[in-house]
């Protein structure tokens, strides 16, 4: 009669889990084999999908800057009087969309891919240029609707209060 081995009092070890064979970078790296925002995207799909990823991050960052300006304009439109509920809801929706996009850009940059980082910075820069600096394509020096603030100051009045 065969005897069973004595029990050690420990629970049986769980079966081994399948581990993902993907490496998460903790320092900046350059290459088109990155994982950005979603598992496997762009991943090993090649340079074309990586370029699409960079374009997506660029556009997301630029739209974030555009929504920032829209949010400010909506807030100013209400003036000092209490805003109606519909205006408050619209302002809240624009703010939520802007914050969602900003967090997506942040998560994309957390892939530590240099190309993604540069695309995010360039997108924010272009969004700022188009939305906030008062520079308009096809025009000369842009002026503020009648205030006379030149675009050399980034759309902001000079510190000394002059109208140059």
Coordinates of N, CA, C and O in Angstrom, one line a residue:
X1 N 0.8 -1.2 0.0 CA 0.0 0.0 0.0 C 0.9 1.2 0.0 O 1.8 1.4 0.8
X2 N 0.7 2.1 -0.9 CA 1.5 3.3 -1.1 C 1.0 4.4 -0.1 O -0.2 4.6 0.0
X3 N 2.0 5.0 0.5 CA 1.6 6.1 1.4 C 1.7 7.4 0.7 O 2.6 7.7 -0.1
X4 N 0.8 8.3 1.0 CA 0.9 9.7 0.5 C 1.9 10.5 1.3 O 2.0 10.3 2.5
X5 N 2.6 11.5 0.6 CA 3.5 12.3 1.4 C 2.8 13.2 2.4 O 1.6 13.5 2.2
X6 N 3.5 13.4 3.5 CA 2.8 14.2 4.5 C 2.6 15.7 4.0 O 3.3 16.2 3.2
X7 N 1.5 16.3 4.5 CA 1.2 17.7 4.1 C 2.0 18.6 4.9 O 2.2 18.4 6.1
X8 N 2.5 19.7 4.3 CA 3.3 20.6 5.0 C 2.6 21.7 5.7 O 3.1 22.6 6.3
X9 N 1.3 21.8 5.5 CA 0.5 22.8 6.1 C 0.3 24.1 5.2 O -0.4 25.0 5.6
X10 N 1.1 24.1 4.1 CA 1.0 25.3 3.3 C 0.0 25.0 2.2 O -0.2 23.9 1.7
X11 N -0.7 26.1 1.7 CA -1.6 26.0 0.6 C -0.9 25.7 -0.6 O 0.3 26.1 -0.8
X12 N -1.6 25.0 -1.5 CA -0.9 24.8 -2.8 C -0.7 26.1 -3.6 O -1.4 27.0 -3.5
X13 N 0.5 26.1 -4.3 CA 0.8 27.3 -5.0 C -0.1 27.5 -6.2 O -0.5 26.5 -6.8
X14 N -0.5 28.7 -6.5 CA -1.4 28.9 -7.6 C -0.7 28.6 -8.9 O 0.5 28.7 -9.0
X15 N -1.5 28.3 -10.0 CA -0.8 28.0 -11.2 C -0.1 29.2 -11.8 O -0.5 30.4 -11.5
X16 N 1.0 29.1 -12.5 CA 1.7 30.2 -13.0 C 0.9 31.1 -13.9 O 0.1 30.5 -14.7
X17 N 1.0 32.4 -13.8 CA 0.2 33.3 -14.6 C 1.1 33.6 -15.9 O 2.3 33.7 -15.8
X18 N 0.4 33.9 -17.0 CA 1.1 34.3 -18.2 C 1.5 35.8 -18.0 O 0.7 36.6 -17.7
X19 N 2.8 36.1 -18.2 CA 3.2 37.4 -18.1 C 3.4 38.1 -19.4 O 3.7 37.4 -20.4
X20 N 3.1 39.4 -19.4 CA 3.2 40.1 -20.7 C 4.7 40.2 -21.1 O 5.5 40.5 -20.2
X21 N 5.0 40.0 -22.3 CA 6.4 40.0 -22.8 C 6.8 41.4 -23.3 O 7.5 41.6 -24.2
X22 N 6.3 42.5 -22.6 CA 6.6 43.8 -23.1 C 7.3 44.5 -22.0 O 7.1 44.3 -20.8
X23 N 8.3 45.3 -22.4 CA 9.1 46.0 -21.4 C 8.6 47.5 -21.3 O 8.3 48.1 -22.3
X24 N 8.5 48.0 -20.1 CA 8.1 49.3 -19.8 C 9.4 50.1 -19.6 O 10.1 49.8 -18.7
X25 N 9.6 51.1 -20.4 CA 10.8 52.0 -20.3 C 10.6 52.9 -19.1 O 9.6 53.5 -18.9
X26 N 11.7 53.2 -18.4 CA 11.7 54.1 -17.3 C 12.6 55.3 -17.5 O 12.9 56.1 -16.7
X27 N 13.2 55.3 -18.7 CA 14.1 56.4 -19.1 C 13.7 56.7 -20.6 O 13.1 55.9 -21.3
X28 N 14.0 57.9 -21.0 CA 13.7 58.3 -22.4 C 14.5 57.4 -23.4 O 15.6 57.0 -23.2
X29 N 13.8 57.0 -24.5 CA 14.4 56.2 -25.5 C 13.9 56.7 -26.8 O 12.9 57.4 -26.9
X30 N 14.6 56.4 -27.9 CA 14.2 56.8 -29.2 C 14.0 55.6 -30.0 O 14.9 54.7 -30.1
X31 N 12.9 55.5 -30.7 CA 12.6 54.3 -31.5 C 11.1 54.3 -31.8 O 10.3 54.9 -31.2
X32 N 10.8 53.5 -32.9 CA 9.4 53.4 -33.3 C 8.7 52.2 -32.7 O 7.6 51.9 -33.1
X33 N 9.3 51.5 -31.8 CA 8.7 50.4 -31.1 C 8.2 50.7 -29.7 O 8.7 50.2 -28.7
X34 N 7.3 51.7 -29.7 CA 6.8 52.2 -28.4 C 5.4 51.7 -28.2 O 4.7 51.3 -29.1
X35 N 4.9 51.7 -26.9 CA 3.6 51.4 -26.6 C 3.0 52.7 -26.0 O 3.5 53.2 -24.9
X36 N 2.0 53.3 -26.7 CA 1.5 54.6 -26.3 C 0.0 54.5 -26.1 O -0.7 54.1 -27.0
X37 N -0.5 54.8 -24.9 CA -1.9 54.9 -24.5 C -2.6 53.5 -24.5 O -3.3 53.3 -23.6
X38 N -2.4 52.7 -25.5 CA -3.1 51.4 -25.5 C -2.1 50.3 -25.7 O -1.1 50.4 -26.4
X39 N -2.4 49.1 -25.2 CA -1.5 48.0 -25.3 C -1.4 47.6 -26.8 O -2.4 47.5 -27.5
X40 N -0.2 47.5 -27.2 CA 0.1 47.1 -28.6 C 0.0 48.2 -29.6 O 0.1 47.9 -30.8
X41 N -0.2 49.5 -29.2 CA -0.3 50.6 -30.2 C 0.8 51.6 -29.9 O 0.9 52.1 -28.8
X42 N 1.6 52.0 -30.9 CA 1.7 51.4 -32.2 C 2.5 50.1 -32.1 O 2.4 49.3 -33.1
X43 N 3.3 49.9 -31.1 CA 3.9 48.6 -30.9 C 4.8 48.2 -32.0 O 5.6 49.0 -32.5
X44 N 4.7 47.0 -32.5 CA 5.6 46.4 -33.5 C 5.0 46.6 -34.9 O 5.3 45.9 -35.9
X45 N 4.1 47.5 -35.1 CA 3.4 47.7 -36.4 C 4.1 48.5 -37.4 O 3.6 48.7 -38.5
X46 N 5.3 49.0 -37.1 CA 6.1 49.7 -38.1 C 6.1 51.2 -37.9 O 5.4 51.8 -37.1
X47 N 6.9 51.8 -38.8 CA 7.1 53.3 -38.8 C 5.8 54.0 -39.2 O 5.6 55.1 -38.7
X48 N 5.0 53.5 -40.1 CA 3.8 54.2 -40.5 C 2.8 54.4 -39.3 O 2.3 55.5 -39.1
X49 N 2.6 53.3 -38.5 CA 1.7 53.4 -37.4 C 2.3 54.3 -36.3 O 1.6 55.0 -35.6
X50 N 3.6 54.3 -36.2 CA 4.3 55.2 -35.2 C 4.1 56.6 -35.6 O 3.8 57.5 -34.8
X51 N 4.2 56.9 -36.9 CA 4.0 58.3 -37.4 C 2.5 58.7 -37.1 O 2.3 59.9 -36.8
X52 N 1.6 57.8 -37.3 CA 0.2 58.1 -37.0 C 0.0 58.4 -35.5 O -0.7 59.3 -35.1
X53 N 0.7 57.7 -34.7 CA 0.7 57.9 -33.2 C 1.2 59.3 -32.9 O 0.6 60.0 -32.1
X54 N 2.4 59.7 -33.5 CA 2.9 61.0 -33.3 C 2.0 62.1 -33.7 O 1.8 63.1 -33.0
X55 N 1.3 61.9 -34.9 CA 0.4 62.9 -35.4 C -0.8 63.0 -34.4 O -1.3 64.1 -34.2
X56 N -1.3 61.9 -33.9 CA -2.4 61.9 -32.9 C -2.0 62.6 -31.7 O -2.8 63.5 -31.2
X57 N -0.8 62.4 -31.1 CA -0.4 63.1 -29.9 C -0.3 64.6 -30.2 O -0.7 65.5 -29.4
X58 N 0.3 64.9 -31.4 CA 0.5 66.3 -31.8 C -0.9 67.0 -31.8 O -1.1 68.1 -31.3
X59 N -1.9 66.4 -32.5 CA -3.2 67.0 -32.6 C -3.9 67.1 -31.3 O -4.5 68.1 -31.0
X60 N -3.7 66.1 -30.4 CA -4.3 66.1 -29.1 C -3.8 67.3 -28.3 O -4.5 68.0 -27.6
X61 N -2.5 67.5 -28.3 CA -1.9 68.6 -27.6 C -2.3 70.0 -28.2 O -2.6 70.9 -27.4
X62 N -2.4 70.1 -29.5 CA -2.8 71.4 -30.1 C -4.3 71.7 -29.7 O -4.7 72.8 -29.4
X63 N -5.1 70.6 -29.8 CA -6.5 70.8 -29.4 C -6.7 71.2 -27.9 O -7.6 71.9 -27.6
X64 N -5.8 70.7 -27.1 CA -5.9 71.1 -25.7 C -5.7 72.6 -25.5 O -6.4 73.2 -24.7
X65 N -4.7 73.1 -26.2 CA -4.5 74.6 -26.2 C -5.7 75.3 -26.7 O -6.1 76.4 -26.2
X66 N -6.3 74.8 -27.8 CA -7.5 75.5 -28.4 C -8.7 75.5 -27.4 O -9.4 76.5 -27.3
X67 N -8.9 74.4 -26.7 CA -10.0 74.3 -25.8 C -9.7 75.2 -24.6 O -10.7 75.7 -24.0
X68 N -8.5 75.4 -24.2 CA -8.1 76.3 -23.2 C -8.6 77.7 -23.5 O -9.2 78.4 -22.7
X69 N -8.4 78.2 -24.7 CA -8.8 79.5 -25.2 C -10.4 79.6 -25.2 O -11.0 80.5 -24.8
X70 N -11.0 78.5 -25.7 CA -12.4 78.5 -25.8 C -13.0 78.6 -24.4 O -14.0 79.3 -24.1
X71 N -12.4 77.9 -23.4 CA -12.9 77.9 -22.1 C -12.8 79.3 -21.5 O -13.7 79.8 -20.8
X72 N -11.7 80.0 -21.8 CA -11.6 81.4 -21.3 C -12.6 82.3 -21.9 O -13.1 83.2 -21.2
X73 N -12.8 82.2 -23.2 CA -13.8 83.0 -23.9 C -15.2 82.8 -23.4 O -16.0 83.7 -23.2
X74 N -15.5 81.5 -23.1 CA -16.9 81.2 -22.6 C -17.0 81.8 -21.2 O -18.1 82.3 -20.8
X75 N -16.0 81.8 -20.4 CA -16.0 82.3 -19.0 C -16.2 83.8 -19.0 O -16.9 84.4 -18.2
X76 N -15.5 84.5 -20.0 CA -15.6 85.9 -20.1 C -16.9 86.4 -20.6 O -17.4 87.5 -20.3
X77 N -17.5 85.6 -21.5 CA -18.8 85.9 -22.1 C -19.9 86.1 -21.0 O -20.8 86.9 -21.2
X78 N -19.8 85.4 -19.9 CA -20.8 85.5 -18.9 C -20.7 86.8 -18.1 O -21.7 87.3 -17.6
X79 N -19.5 87.4 -18.1 CA -19.4 88.7 -17.4 C -19.5 88.5 -15.9 O -19.2 87.5 -15.4
X80 N -19.9 89.6 -15.2 CA -20.0 89.6 -13.8 C -21.3 89.0 -13.3 O -21.4 88.5 -12.1
X81 N -22.4 89.0 -14.1 CA -23.7 88.5 -13.7 C -23.6 86.9 -13.6 O -22.8 86.3 -14.3
X82 N -24.4 86.4 -12.7 CA -24.4 84.9 -12.6 C -24.8 84.3 -14.0 O -25.7 84.7 -14.6
X83 N -24.1 83.3 -14.4 CA -24.3 82.6 -15.6 C -25.5 81.7 -15.6 O -25.8 81.1 -14.5
X84 N -26.3 81.6 -16.7 CA -27.4 80.7 -16.7 C -26.9 79.2 -16.6 O -25.7 79.0 -16.9
X85 N -27.7 78.3 -16.3 CA -27.3 76.9 -16.1 C -26.8 76.3 -17.4 O -25.8 75.6 -17.4
X86 N -27.3 76.7 -18.5 CA -26.8 76.2 -19.8 C -25.4 76.7 -20.1 O -24.6 75.9 -20.6
X87 N -25.1 77.9 -19.8 CA -23.7 78.4 -20.0 C -22.8 77.7 -19.0 O -21.6 77.4 -19.4
X88 N -23.2 77.5 -17.8 CA -22.3 76.8 -16.8 C -22.1 75.4 -17.3 O -21.0 74.9 -17.1
X89 N -23.1 74.7 -17.8 CA -23.0 73.3 -18.3 C -22.0 73.3 -19.4 O -21.2 72.4 -19.5
X90 N -22.1 74.2 -20.4 CA -21.2 74.3 -21.5 C -19.8 74.5 -21.1 O -18.9 73.8 -21.6
X91 N -19.6 75.4 -20.2 CA -18.3 75.7 -19.7 C -17.7 74.5 -19.0 O -16.5 74.2 -19.1
X92 N -18.5 73.8 -18.2 CA -18.1 72.6 -17.5 C -17.7 71.5 -18.5 O -16.7 70.8 -18.3
X93 N -18.5 71.3 -19.6 CA -18.2 70.3 -20.6 C -16.9 70.6 -21.3 O -16.1 69.7 -21.6
X94 N -16.7 71.9 -21.7 CA -15.4 72.3 -22.3 C -14.2 72.0 -21.4 O -13.2 71.5 -21.8
X95 N -14.4 72.4 -20.1 CA -13.3 72.1 -19.2 C -13.0 70.6 -19.0 O -11.8 70.2 -19.0
X96 N -14.1 69.8 -18.9 CA -13.9 68.4 -18.8 C -13.2 67.8 -20.0 O -12.3 67.0 -19.9
X97 N -13.6 68.3 -21.2 CA -12.9 67.8 -22.4 C -11.4 68.2 -22.5 O -10.5 67.4 -22.8
X98 N -11.2 69.5 -22.1 CA -9.8 70.0 -22.0 C -8.9 69.2 -21.1 O -7.8 68.8 -21.4
X99 N -9.4 68.9 -19.9 CA -8.7 68.1 -18.9 C -8.5 66.7 -19.3 O -7.4 66.1 -19.1
X100 N -9.5 66.1 -20.0 CA -9.3 64.7 -20.5 C -8.2 64.7 -21.5 O -7.4 63.7 -21.5
X101 N -8.2 65.6 -22.4 CA -7.2 65.7 -23.5 C -5.8 65.9 -22.8 O -4.8 65.3 -23.3
X102 N -5.7 66.8 -21.9 CA -4.5 67.1 -21.2 C -3.9 65.8 -20.5 O -2.7 65.5 -20.6
X103 N -4.8 65.1 -19.9 CA -4.4 63.8 -19.2 C -3.9 62.8 -20.2 O -3.0 62.0 -20.0
X104 N -4.6 62.7 -21.4 CA -4.2 61.7 -22.4 C -2.8 62.1 -22.9 O -2.0 61.2 -23.2
X105 N -2.5 63.4 -23.1 CA -1.2 63.8 -23.6 C -0.2 63.4 -22.5 O 0.9 62.9 -22.8
X106 N -0.5 63.7 -21.3 CA 0.4 63.3 -20.2 C 0.7 61.8 -20.2 O 1.8 61.4 -20.1
X107 N -0.3 61.0 -20.3 CA -0.1 59.6 -20.4 C 0.7 59.1 -21.6 O 1.5 58.2 -21.5
X108 N 0.5 59.8 -22.7 CA 1.3 59.5 -23.9 C 2.8 59.8 -23.6 O 3.6 59.0 -24.0
X109 N 3.0 60.9 -23.0 CA 4.4 61.3 -22.7 C 5.0 60.3 -21.7 O 6.2 60.0 -21.8
X110 N 4.2 59.7 -20.9 CA 4.7 58.7 -19.9 C 5.2 57.5 -20.6 O 5.7 56.6 -19.9
X111 N 5.1 57.3 -21.9 CA 5.7 56.2 -22.6 C 7.2 56.3 -22.6 O 7.9 55.4 -23.0
X112 N 7.7 57.5 -22.3 CA 9.1 57.8 -22.3 C 9.8 57.7 -23.7 O 11.0 57.6 -23.8
X113 N 9.0 57.9 -24.7 CA 9.5 57.9 -26.1 C 9.8 59.3 -26.5 O 8.9 60.2 -26.3
X114 N 11.0 59.6 -26.9 CA 11.4 60.9 -27.3 C 10.5 61.5 -28.4 O 10.2 62.7 -28.4
X115 N 10.2 60.7 -29.4 CA 9.3 61.2 -30.5 C 8.0 61.6 -30.0 O 7.4 62.7 -30.4
X116 N 7.4 60.9 -29.1 CA 6.1 61.2 -28.5 C 6.2 62.5 -27.7 O 5.4 63.4 -27.8
X117 N 7.3 62.6 -26.9 CA 7.5 63.9 -26.1 C 7.6 65.1 -27.0 O 7.0 66.1 -26.8
X118 N 8.4 65.0 -28.1 CA 8.6 66.1 -29.0 C 7.3 66.4 -29.7 O 7.0 67.6 -30.0
X119 N 6.5 65.4 -30.1 CA 5.2 65.7 -30.7 C 4.3 66.4 -29.8 O 3.5 67.3 -30.2
X120 N 4.3 66.0 -28.5 CA 3.4 66.7 -27.5 C 3.9 68.2 -27.3 O 3.0 69.1 -27.3
X121 N 5.2 68.4 -27.2 CA 5.6 69.8 -27.0 C 5.3 70.6 -28.3 O 4.9 71.7 -28.2
X122 N 5.6 70.0 -29.5 CA 5.3 70.8 -30.7 C 3.8 71.0 -30.9 O 3.4 72.1 -31.3
X123 N 3.0 70.1 -30.5 CA 1.5 70.3 -30.5 C 1.1 71.4 -29.6 O 0.3 72.3 -30.0
X124 N 1.6 71.4 -28.4 CA 1.2 72.5 -27.5 C 1.8 73.9 -28.0 O 1.1 74.9 -27.9
X125 N 2.9 73.9 -28.6 CA 3.5 75.1 -29.1 C 2.7 75.6 -30.3 O 2.3 76.8 -30.3
X126 N 2.3 74.8 -31.2 CA 1.5 75.2 -32.3 C 0.1 75.6 -31.9 O -0.4 76.6 -32.3
X127 N -0.5 74.9 -31.0 CA -1.8 75.3 -30.4 C -1.7 76.6 -29.7 O -2.6 77.5 -29.9
X128 N -0.7 76.9 -29.0 CA -0.5 78.2 -28.4 C -0.3 79.3 -29.4 O -0.9 80.4 -29.3
X129 N 0.5 79.0 -30.4 CA 0.7 80.0 -31.5 C -0.6 80.4 -32.2 O -0.9 81.6 -32.4
X130 N -1.4 79.4 -32.5 CA -2.6 79.7 -33.3 C -3.7 80.2 -32.4 O -4.5 81.0 -32.8
X131 N -3.8 79.7 -31.2 CA -5.0 80.1 -30.3 C -4.7 81.2 -29.4 O -5.7 82.0 -29.1
X132 N -3.5 81.4 -28.9 CA -3.3 82.4 -27.9 C -2.4 83.6 -28.3 O -2.5 84.6 -27.7
X133 N -1.6 83.4 -29.3 CA -0.6 84.5 -29.5 C -1.1 85.5 -30.5 O -0.5 86.5 -30.7
X134 N -2.3 85.4 -31.0 CA -3.0 86.3 -31.8 C -2.3 86.5 -33.2 O -2.5 87.5 -33.9
X135 N -1.5 85.5 -33.5 CA -0.9 85.5 -34.9 C -1.9 84.7 -35.7 O -2.3 83.6 -35.4
X136 N -2.2 85.3 -36.9 CA -3.2 84.7 -37.8 C -2.5 84.4 -39.1 O -1.8 85.3 -39.6
X137 N -2.7 83.3 -39.7 CA -2.1 83.0 -41.0 C -2.6 84.0 -42.0 O -3.7 84.4 -42.1
X138 N -1.7 84.4 -42.9 CA -2.0 85.3 -44.0 C -2.1 86.7 -43.7 O -2.5 87.5 -44.5
X139 N -1.8 87.1 -42.5 CA -2.0 88.5 -42.1 C -0.6 89.1 -41.7 O 0.3 88.4 -41.4
X140 N -0.6 90.4 -41.5 CA 0.6 91.1 -41.0 C 0.6 91.0 -39.5 O 0.1 90.0 -39.0
X141 N 1.1 92.0 -38.9 CA 1.1 92.0 -37.4 C -0.3 92.1 -36.9 O -1.0 93.1 -37.2
X142 N -0.7 91.1 -36.2 CA -2.1 91.1 -35.7 C -2.3 92.1 -34.6 O -1.4 92.3 -33.8
X143 N -3.4 92.7 -34.5 CA -3.7 93.7 -33.5 C -4.9 93.1 -32.7 O -5.8 92.5 -33.2
X144 N -5.0 93.5 -31.5 CA -6.1 93.1 -30.6 C -7.3 94.0 -31.0 O -7.2 95.2 -30.8
X145 N -8.4 93.5 -31.3 CA -9.6 94.1 -31.8 C -9.7 95.6 -31.6 O -10.6 96.2 -32.0
X146 N -8.9 96.4 -31.3 CA -9.0 97.9 -31.1 C -8.1 98.3 -30.0 O -7.9 99.5 -29.7
X147 N -7.6 97.3 -29.2 CA -6.7 97.6 -28.1 C -5.3 98.0 -28.6 O -4.5 98.6 -27.9
X148 N -4.9 97.5 -29.8 CA -3.6 97.9 -30.4 C -2.5 97.1 -29.8 O -1.3 97.6 -29.7
X149 N -2.7 95.9 -29.3 CA -1.6 95.1 -28.7 C -0.9 94.3 -29.8 O -1.5 93.5 -30.5
X150 N 0.4 94.6 -30.1 CA 1.1 93.9 -31.2 C 1.4 92.5 -30.8 O 1.6 92.2 -29.6
X151 N 1.6 91.6 -31.8 CA 1.8 90.2 -31.6 C 3.3 90.0 -31.1 O 3.6 88.9 -30.7
X152 N 4.1 91.0 -31.2 CA 5.5 90.8 -30.7 C 5.5 90.4 -29.2 O 6.5 89.8 -28.7
X153 N 4.5 90.8 -28.5 CA 4.4 90.5 -27.1 C 3.7 89.3 -26.8 O 3.2 89.1 -25.6
X154 N 3.4 88.5 -27.8 CA 2.7 87.2 -27.6 C 1.2 87.5 -27.2 O 0.6 86.7 -26.6
X155 N 0.7 88.6 -27.7 CA -0.7 88.9 -27.4 C -1.0 89.6 -26.1 O -2.1 89.9 -25.7
X156 N 0.1 89.7 -25.3 CA 0.0 90.3 -24.0 C 0.4 91.8 -24.0 O 1.4 92.1 -24.8
X157 N -0.2 92.7 -23.2 CA 0.3 94.0 -23.3 C 1.7 94.1 -22.6 O 2.1 93.3 -21.8
X158 N 2.5 95.1 -23.1 CA 3.9 95.2 -22.6 C 3.8 95.5 -21.1 O 2.8 96.1 -20.6
X159 N 4.9 95.2 -20.4 CA 4.9 95.4 -18.9 C 4.9 96.9 -18.6 O 4.3 97.2 -17.5
X160 N 5.4 97.8 -19.4 CA 5.4 99.2 -19.1 C 4.1 99.9 -19.4 O 3.9 101.1 -19.2
X161 N 3.1 99.2 -20.0 CA 1.8 99.7 -20.2 C 1.7 100.4 -21.6 O 0.6 101.0 -21.9
X162 N 2.8 100.5 -22.4 CA 2.7 101.2 -23.7 C 2.0 100.4 -24.7 O 1.7 99.2 -24.5
X163 N 1.6 101.0 -25.8 CA 0.8 100.3 -26.8 C 1.6 99.9 -28.0 O 1.1 99.7 -29.1
X164 N 2.9 99.6 -27.8 CA 3.8 99.3 -28.9 C 3.5 98.0 -29.5 O 3.1 97.1 -29.0

